[in-house]
PDB file of C-alpha atoms in Angstrom:
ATOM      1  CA  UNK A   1     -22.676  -1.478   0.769  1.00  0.00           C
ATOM      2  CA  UNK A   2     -21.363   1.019  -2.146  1.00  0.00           C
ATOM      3  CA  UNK A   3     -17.503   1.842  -2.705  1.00  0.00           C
ATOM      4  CA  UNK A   4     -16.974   4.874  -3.930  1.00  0.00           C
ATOM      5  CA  UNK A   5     -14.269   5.206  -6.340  1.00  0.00           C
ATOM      6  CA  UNK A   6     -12.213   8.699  -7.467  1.00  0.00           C
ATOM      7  CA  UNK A   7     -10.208   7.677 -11.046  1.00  0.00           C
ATOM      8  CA  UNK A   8      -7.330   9.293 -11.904  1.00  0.00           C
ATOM      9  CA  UNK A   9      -5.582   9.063 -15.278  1.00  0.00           C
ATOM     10  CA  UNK A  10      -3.946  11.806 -17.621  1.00  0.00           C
ATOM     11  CA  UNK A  11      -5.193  10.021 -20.002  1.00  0.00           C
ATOM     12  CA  UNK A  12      -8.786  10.890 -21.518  1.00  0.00           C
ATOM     13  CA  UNK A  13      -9.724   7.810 -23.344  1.00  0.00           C
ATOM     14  CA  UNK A  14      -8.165   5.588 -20.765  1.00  0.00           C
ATOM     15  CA  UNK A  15     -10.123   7.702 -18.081  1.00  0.00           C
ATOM     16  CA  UNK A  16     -13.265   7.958 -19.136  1.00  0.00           C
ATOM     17  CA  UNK A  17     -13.326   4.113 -20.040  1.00  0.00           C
ATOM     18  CA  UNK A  18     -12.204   2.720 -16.837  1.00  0.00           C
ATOM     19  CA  UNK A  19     -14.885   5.213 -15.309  1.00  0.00           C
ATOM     20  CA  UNK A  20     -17.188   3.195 -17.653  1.00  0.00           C
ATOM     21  CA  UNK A  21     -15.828  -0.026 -16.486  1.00  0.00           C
ATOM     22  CA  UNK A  22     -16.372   0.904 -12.551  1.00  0.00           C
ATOM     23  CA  UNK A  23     -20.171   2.319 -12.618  1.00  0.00           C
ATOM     24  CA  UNK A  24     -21.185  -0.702 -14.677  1.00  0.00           C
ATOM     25  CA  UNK A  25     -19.670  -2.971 -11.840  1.00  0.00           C
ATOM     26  CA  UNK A  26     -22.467  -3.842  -8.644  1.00  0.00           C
ATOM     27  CA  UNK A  27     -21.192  -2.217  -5.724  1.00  0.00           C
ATOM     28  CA  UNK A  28     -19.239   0.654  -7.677  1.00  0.00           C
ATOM     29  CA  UNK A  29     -19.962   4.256  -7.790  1.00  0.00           C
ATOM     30  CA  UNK A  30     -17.666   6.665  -8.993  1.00  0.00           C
ATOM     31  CA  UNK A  31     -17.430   9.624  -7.455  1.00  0.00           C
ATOM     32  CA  UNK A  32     -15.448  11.480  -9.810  1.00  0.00           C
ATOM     33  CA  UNK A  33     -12.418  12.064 -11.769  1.00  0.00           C
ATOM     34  CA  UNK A  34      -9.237  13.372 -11.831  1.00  0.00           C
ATOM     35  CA  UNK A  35      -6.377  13.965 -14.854  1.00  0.00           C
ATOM     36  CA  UNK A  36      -3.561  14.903 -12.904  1.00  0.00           C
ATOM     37  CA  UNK A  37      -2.384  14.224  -9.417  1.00  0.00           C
ATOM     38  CA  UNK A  38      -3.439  17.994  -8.206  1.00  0.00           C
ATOM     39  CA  UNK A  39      -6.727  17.541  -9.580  1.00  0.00           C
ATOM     40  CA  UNK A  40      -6.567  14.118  -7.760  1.00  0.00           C
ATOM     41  CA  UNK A  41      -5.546  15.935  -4.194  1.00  0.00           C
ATOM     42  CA  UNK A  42      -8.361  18.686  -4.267  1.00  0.00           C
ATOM     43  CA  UNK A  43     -10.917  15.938  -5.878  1.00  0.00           C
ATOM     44  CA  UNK A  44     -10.473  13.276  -2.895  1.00  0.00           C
ATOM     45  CA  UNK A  45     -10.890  16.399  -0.083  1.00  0.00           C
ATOM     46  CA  UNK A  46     -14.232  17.174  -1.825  1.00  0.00           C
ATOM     47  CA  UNK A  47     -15.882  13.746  -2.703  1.00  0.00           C
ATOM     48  CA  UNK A  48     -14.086  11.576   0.149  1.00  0.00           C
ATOM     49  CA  UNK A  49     -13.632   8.011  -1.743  1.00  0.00           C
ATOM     50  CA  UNK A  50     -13.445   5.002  -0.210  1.00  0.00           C
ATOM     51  CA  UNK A  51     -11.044   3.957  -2.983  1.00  0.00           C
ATOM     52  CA  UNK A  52      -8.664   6.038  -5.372  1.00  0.00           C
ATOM     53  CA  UNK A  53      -7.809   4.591  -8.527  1.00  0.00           C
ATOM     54  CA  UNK A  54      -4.558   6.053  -9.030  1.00  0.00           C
ATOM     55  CA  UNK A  55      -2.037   6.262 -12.268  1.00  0.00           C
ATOM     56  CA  UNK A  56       1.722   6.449 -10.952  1.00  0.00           C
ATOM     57  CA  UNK A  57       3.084   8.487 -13.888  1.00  0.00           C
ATOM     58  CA  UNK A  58       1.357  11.888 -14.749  1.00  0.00           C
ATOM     59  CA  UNK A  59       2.863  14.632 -15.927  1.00  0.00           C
ATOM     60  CA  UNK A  60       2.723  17.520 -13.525  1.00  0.00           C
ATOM     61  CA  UNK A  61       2.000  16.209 -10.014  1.00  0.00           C
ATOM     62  CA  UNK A  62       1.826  12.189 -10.196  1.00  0.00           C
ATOM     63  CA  UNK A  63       0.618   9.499  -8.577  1.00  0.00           C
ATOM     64  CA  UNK A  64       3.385   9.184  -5.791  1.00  0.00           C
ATOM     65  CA  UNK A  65       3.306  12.577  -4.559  1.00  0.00           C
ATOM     66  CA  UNK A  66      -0.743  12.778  -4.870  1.00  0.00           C
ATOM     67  CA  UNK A  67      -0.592   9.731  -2.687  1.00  0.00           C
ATOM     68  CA  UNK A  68       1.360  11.408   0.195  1.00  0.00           C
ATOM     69  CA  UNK A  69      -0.498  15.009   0.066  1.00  0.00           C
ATOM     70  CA  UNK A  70      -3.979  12.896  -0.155  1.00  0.00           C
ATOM     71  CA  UNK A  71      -2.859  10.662   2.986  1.00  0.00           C
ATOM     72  CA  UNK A  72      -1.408  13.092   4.787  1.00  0.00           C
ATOM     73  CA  UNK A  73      -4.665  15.203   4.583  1.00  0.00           C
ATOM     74  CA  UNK A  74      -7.203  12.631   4.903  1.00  0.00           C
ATOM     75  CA  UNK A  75     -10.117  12.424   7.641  1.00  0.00           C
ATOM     76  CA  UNK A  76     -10.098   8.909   9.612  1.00  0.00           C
ATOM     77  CA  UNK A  77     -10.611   6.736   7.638  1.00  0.00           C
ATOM     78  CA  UNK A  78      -8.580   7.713   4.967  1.00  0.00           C
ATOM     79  CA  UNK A  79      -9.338   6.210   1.612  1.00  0.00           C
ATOM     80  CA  UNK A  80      -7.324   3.356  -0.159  1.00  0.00           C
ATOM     81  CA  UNK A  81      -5.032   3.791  -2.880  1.00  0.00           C
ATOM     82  CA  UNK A  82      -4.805   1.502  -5.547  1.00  0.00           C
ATOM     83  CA  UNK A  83      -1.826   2.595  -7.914  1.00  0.00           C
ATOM     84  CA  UNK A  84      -2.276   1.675 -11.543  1.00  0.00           C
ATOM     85  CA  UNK A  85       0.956   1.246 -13.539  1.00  0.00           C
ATOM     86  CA  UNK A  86       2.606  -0.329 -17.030  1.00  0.00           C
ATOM     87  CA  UNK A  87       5.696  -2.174 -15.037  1.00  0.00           C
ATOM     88  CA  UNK A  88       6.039  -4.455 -12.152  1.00  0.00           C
ATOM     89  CA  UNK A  89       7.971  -3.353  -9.401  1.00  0.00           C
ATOM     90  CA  UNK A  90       9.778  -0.031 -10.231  1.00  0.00           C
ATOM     91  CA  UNK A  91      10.850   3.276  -8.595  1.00  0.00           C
ATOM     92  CA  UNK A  92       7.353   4.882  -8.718  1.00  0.00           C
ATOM     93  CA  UNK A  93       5.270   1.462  -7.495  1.00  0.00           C
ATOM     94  CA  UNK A  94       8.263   1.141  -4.511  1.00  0.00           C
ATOM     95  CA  UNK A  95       7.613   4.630  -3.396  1.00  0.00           C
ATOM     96  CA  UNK A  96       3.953   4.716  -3.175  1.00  0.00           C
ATOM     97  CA  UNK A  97       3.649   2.008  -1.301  1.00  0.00           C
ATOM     98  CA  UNK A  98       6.683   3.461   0.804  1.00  0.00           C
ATOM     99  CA  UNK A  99       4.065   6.787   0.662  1.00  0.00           C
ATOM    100  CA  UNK A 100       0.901   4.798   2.034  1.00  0.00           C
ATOM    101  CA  UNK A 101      -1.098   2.935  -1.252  1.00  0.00           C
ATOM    102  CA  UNK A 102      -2.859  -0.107  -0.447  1.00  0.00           C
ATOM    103  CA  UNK A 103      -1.428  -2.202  -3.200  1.00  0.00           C
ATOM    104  CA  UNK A 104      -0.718  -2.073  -6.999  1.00  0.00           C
ATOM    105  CA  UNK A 105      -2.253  -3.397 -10.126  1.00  0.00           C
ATOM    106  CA  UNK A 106      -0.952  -3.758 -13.824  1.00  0.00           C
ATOM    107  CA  UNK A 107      -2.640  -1.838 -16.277  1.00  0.00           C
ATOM    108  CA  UNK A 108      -3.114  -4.608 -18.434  1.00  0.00           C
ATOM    109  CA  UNK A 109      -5.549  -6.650 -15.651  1.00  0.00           C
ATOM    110  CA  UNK A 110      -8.778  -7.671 -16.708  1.00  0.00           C
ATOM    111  CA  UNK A 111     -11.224  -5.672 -15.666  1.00  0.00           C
ATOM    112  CA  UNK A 112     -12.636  -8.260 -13.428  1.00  0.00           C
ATOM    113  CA  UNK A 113      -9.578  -8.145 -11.727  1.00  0.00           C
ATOM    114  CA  UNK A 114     -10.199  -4.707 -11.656  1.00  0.00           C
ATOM    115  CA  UNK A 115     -13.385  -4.543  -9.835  1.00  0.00           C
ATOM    116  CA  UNK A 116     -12.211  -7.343  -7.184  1.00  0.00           C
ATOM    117  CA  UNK A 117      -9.133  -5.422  -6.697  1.00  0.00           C
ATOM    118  CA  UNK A 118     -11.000  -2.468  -5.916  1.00  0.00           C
ATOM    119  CA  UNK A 119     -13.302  -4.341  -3.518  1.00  0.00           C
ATOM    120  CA  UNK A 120     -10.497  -6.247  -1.579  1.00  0.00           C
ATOM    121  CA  UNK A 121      -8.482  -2.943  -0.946  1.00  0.00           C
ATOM    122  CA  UNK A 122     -11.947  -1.086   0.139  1.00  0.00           C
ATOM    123  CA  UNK A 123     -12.580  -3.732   2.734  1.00  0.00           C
ATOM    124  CA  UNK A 124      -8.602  -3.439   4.100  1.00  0.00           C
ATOM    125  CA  UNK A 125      -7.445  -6.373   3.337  1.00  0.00           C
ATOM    126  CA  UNK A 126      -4.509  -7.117   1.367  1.00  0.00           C
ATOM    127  CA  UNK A 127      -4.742  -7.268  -2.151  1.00  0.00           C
ATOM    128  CA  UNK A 128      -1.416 -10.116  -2.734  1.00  0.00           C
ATOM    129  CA  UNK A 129      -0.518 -12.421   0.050  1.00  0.00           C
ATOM    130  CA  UNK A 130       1.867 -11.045   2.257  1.00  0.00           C
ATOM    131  CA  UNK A 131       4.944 -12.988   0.913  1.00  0.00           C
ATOM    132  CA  UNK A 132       3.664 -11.587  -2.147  1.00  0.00           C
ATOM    133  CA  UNK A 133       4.169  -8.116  -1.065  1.00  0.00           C
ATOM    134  CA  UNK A 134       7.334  -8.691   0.641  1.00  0.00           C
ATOM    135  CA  UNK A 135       8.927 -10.551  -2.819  1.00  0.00           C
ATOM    136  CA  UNK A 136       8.149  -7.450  -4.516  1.00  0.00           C
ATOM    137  CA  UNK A 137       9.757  -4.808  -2.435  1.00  0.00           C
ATOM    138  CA  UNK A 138      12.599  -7.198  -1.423  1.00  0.00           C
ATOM    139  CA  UNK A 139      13.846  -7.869  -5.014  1.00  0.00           C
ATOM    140  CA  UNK A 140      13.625  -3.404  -5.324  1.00  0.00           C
ATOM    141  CA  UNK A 141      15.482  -3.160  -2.525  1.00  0.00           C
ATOM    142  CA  UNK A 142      18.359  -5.442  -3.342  1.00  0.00           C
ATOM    143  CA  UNK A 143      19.117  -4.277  -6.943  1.00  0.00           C
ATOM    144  CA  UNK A 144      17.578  -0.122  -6.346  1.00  0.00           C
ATOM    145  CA  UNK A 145      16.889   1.238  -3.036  1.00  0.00           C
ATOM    146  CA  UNK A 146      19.527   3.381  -0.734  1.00  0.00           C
ATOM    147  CA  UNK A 147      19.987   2.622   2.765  1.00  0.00           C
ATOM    148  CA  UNK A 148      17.427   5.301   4.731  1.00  0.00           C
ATOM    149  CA  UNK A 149      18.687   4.069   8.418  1.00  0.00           C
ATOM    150  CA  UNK A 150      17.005   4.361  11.112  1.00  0.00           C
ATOM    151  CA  UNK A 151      13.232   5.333  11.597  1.00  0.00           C
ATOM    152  CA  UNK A 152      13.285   8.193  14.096  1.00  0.00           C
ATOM    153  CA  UNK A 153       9.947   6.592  15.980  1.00  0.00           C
ATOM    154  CA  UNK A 154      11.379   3.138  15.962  1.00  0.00           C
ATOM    155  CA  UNK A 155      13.062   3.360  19.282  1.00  0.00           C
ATOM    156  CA  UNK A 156       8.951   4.174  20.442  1.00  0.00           C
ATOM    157  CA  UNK A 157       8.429   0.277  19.956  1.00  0.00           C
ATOM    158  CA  UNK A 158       8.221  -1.938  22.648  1.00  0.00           C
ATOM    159  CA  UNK A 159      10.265  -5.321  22.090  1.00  0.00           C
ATOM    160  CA  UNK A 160       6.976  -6.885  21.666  1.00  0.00           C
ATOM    161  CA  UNK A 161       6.130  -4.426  19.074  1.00  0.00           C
ATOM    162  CA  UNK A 162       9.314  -4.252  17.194  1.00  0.00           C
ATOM    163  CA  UNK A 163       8.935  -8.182  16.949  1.00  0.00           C
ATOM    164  CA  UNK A 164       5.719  -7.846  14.803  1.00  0.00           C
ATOM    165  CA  UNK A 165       6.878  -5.616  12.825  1.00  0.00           C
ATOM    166  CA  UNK A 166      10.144  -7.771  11.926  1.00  0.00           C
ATOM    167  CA  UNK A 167       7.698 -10.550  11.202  1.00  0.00           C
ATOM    168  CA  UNK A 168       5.301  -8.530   9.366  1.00  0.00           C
ATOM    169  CA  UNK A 169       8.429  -7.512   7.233  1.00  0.00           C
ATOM    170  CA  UNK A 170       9.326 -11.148   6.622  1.00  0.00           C
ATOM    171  CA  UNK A 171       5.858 -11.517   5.116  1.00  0.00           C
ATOM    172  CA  UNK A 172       4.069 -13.366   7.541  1.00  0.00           C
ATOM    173  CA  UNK A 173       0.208 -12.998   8.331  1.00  0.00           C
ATOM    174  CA  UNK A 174      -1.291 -12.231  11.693  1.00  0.00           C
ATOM    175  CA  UNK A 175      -2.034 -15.886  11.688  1.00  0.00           C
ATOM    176  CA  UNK A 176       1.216 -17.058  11.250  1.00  0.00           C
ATOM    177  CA  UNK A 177       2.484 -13.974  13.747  1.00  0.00           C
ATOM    178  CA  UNK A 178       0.055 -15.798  16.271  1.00  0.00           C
ATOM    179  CA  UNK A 179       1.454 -19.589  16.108  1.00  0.00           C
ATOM    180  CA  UNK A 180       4.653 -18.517  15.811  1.00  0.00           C
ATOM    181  CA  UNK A 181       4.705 -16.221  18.985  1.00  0.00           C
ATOM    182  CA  UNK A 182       2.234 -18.629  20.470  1.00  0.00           C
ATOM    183  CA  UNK A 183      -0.347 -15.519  21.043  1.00  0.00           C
ATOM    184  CA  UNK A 184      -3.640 -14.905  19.916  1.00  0.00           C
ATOM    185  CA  UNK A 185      -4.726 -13.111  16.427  1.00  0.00           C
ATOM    186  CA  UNK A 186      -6.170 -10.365  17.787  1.00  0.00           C
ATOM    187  CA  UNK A 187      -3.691  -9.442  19.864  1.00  0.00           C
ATOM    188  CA  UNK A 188      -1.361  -9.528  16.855  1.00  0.00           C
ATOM    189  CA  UNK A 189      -3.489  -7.409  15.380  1.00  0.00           C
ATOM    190  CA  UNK A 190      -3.913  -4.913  18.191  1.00  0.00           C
ATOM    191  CA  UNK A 191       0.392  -4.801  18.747  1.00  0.00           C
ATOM    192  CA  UNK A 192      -0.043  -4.379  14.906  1.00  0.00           C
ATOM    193  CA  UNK A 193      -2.106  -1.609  14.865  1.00  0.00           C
ATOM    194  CA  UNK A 194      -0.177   0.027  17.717  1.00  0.00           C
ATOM    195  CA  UNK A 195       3.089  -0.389  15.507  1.00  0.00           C
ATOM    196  CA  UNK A 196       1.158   2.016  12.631  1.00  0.00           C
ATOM    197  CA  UNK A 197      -0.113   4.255  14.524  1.00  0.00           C
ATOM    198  CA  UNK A 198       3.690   4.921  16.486  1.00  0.00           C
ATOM    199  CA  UNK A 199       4.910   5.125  13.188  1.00  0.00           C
ATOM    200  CA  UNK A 200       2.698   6.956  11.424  1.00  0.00           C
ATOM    201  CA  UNK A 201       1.918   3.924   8.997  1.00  0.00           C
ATOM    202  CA  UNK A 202      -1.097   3.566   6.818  1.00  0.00           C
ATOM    203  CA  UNK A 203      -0.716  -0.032   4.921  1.00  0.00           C
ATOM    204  CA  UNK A 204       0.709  -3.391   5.248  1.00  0.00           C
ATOM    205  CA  UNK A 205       2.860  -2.962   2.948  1.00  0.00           C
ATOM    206  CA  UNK A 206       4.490   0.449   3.733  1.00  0.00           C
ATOM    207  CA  UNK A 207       5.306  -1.671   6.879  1.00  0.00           C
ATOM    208  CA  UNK A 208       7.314  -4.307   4.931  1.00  0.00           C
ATOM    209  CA  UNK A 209       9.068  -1.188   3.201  1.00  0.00           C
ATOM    210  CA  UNK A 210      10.111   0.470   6.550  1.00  0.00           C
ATOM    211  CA  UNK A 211      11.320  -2.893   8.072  1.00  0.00           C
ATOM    212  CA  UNK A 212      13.579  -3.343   4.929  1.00  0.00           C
ATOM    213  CA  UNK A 213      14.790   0.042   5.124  1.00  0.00           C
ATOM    214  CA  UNK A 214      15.485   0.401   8.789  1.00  0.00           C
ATOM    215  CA  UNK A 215      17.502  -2.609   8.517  1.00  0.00           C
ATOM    216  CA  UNK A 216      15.084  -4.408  10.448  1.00  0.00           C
ATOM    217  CA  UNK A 217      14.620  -7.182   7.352  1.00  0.00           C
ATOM    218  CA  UNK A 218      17.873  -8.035   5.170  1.00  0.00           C
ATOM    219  CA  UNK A 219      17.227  -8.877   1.391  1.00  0.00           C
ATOM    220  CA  UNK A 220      17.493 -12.844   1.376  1.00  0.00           C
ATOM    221  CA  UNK A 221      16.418 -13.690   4.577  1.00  0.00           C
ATOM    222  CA  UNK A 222      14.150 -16.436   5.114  1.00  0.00           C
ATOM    223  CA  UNK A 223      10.609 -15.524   5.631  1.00  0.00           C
ATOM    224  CA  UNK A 224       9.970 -15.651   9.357  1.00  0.00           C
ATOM    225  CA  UNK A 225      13.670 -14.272  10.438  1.00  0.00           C
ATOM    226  CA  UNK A 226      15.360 -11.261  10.602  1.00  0.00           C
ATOM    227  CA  UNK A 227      18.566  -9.116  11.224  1.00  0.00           C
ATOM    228  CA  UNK A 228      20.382  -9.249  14.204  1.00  0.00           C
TER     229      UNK A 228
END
């Protein structure tokens, strides 16, 4: 099966070569381009990507508020955003996956990286390991991020529900969700997907994000615990 990929860059050269890159990858095709995150918006309404290939900083409208406007538009299923960025874990990688993107990937990956990257977000599964994830956002969150409070959906959870998400938050797969609750995987994954649709949640990660900011998840707590 194809994946079809919408890359976004203000930058020509860059652009057009990672456009290059993509169609001469089996399984690619490129659907189309984009300089600027409203080209990016009106571009994924008209072509409908699986994956968009997105640079965080653009002048104009960039990669974090494309993000949100493309997600909050989308038809079911909404396509996958992979942000593209120079730096780690900063401001504008912590608040698009706090806006919905799939994952993140340094700019100065190989382009095999690339390609799988592309292919492990278009298939929905997570592009670092959980713990990965939760490192990431946890080490943003202790030294940048304000407290938010409380989710106005949260009280929607069940206690069942509001478990997962904890653990989820903590970094754990559905597999460890399962042993540790002594439930199946599948019906981790269906009190999962219940949990993002209540909240309105598109990715993994943007999961980890809320628990941390709802206070659900503390900065330093072991993986598997949370905050009473």
């Amino acid at each position: 099966m194809t994946t079809t990929v919408l890359v976004v860059d203000d930058q020509p050269l860059v652009r057009a070569g990672l456009a290059a890159l993509l169609r001469a990858a089996p399984g690619l095709e490129v659907v189309g381009e984009a300089a600027d995150g409203e080209q990016a918006v009106a571009r994924a309404a008209a072509t409908r990507p699986d994956v968009i290939l997105m640079d965080v900083r653009m002048p104009g409208v960039g990669g974090v508020t494309a993000t949100r406007r493309i997600l909050a538009g989308a038809e079911d299923p909404a396509p996958r955003i992979l942000i593209l960025t120079t730096f780690d874990i900063d401001e504008y990688v912590y608040e698009a996956l706090r806006a919905g993107a799939a994952g993140f990937l340094l700019k100065e990956a190989e382009p095999a990286r690339l390609v799988h990257a592309i292919h492990t977000v278009a298939a929905g599964d997570l592009l670092f390991a959980p713990t990965v994830t939760r490192r990431l956002i946890e080490t943003y969150v202790q030294h940048h991020a304000p407290a938010r409070g409380d989710h106005p959906r949260l009280g929607t959870l069940t206690a069942r529900e509001r478990e997962i998400l904890c653990l989820v938050g903590t970094g754990l797969t559905n597999r460890d969700i399962a042993g540790r609750l002594m439930i199946s995987e599948g019906t981790v994954k269906t009190h999962l997907n219940r949990v993002m649709t209540k909240l309105d949640l598109t990715s993994r990660a943007q999961a980890v994000v809320l628990a941390y900011e709802t206070g659900l998840i503390t900065p330093g707590a072991p993986s598997g615990s949370r905050s009473s």
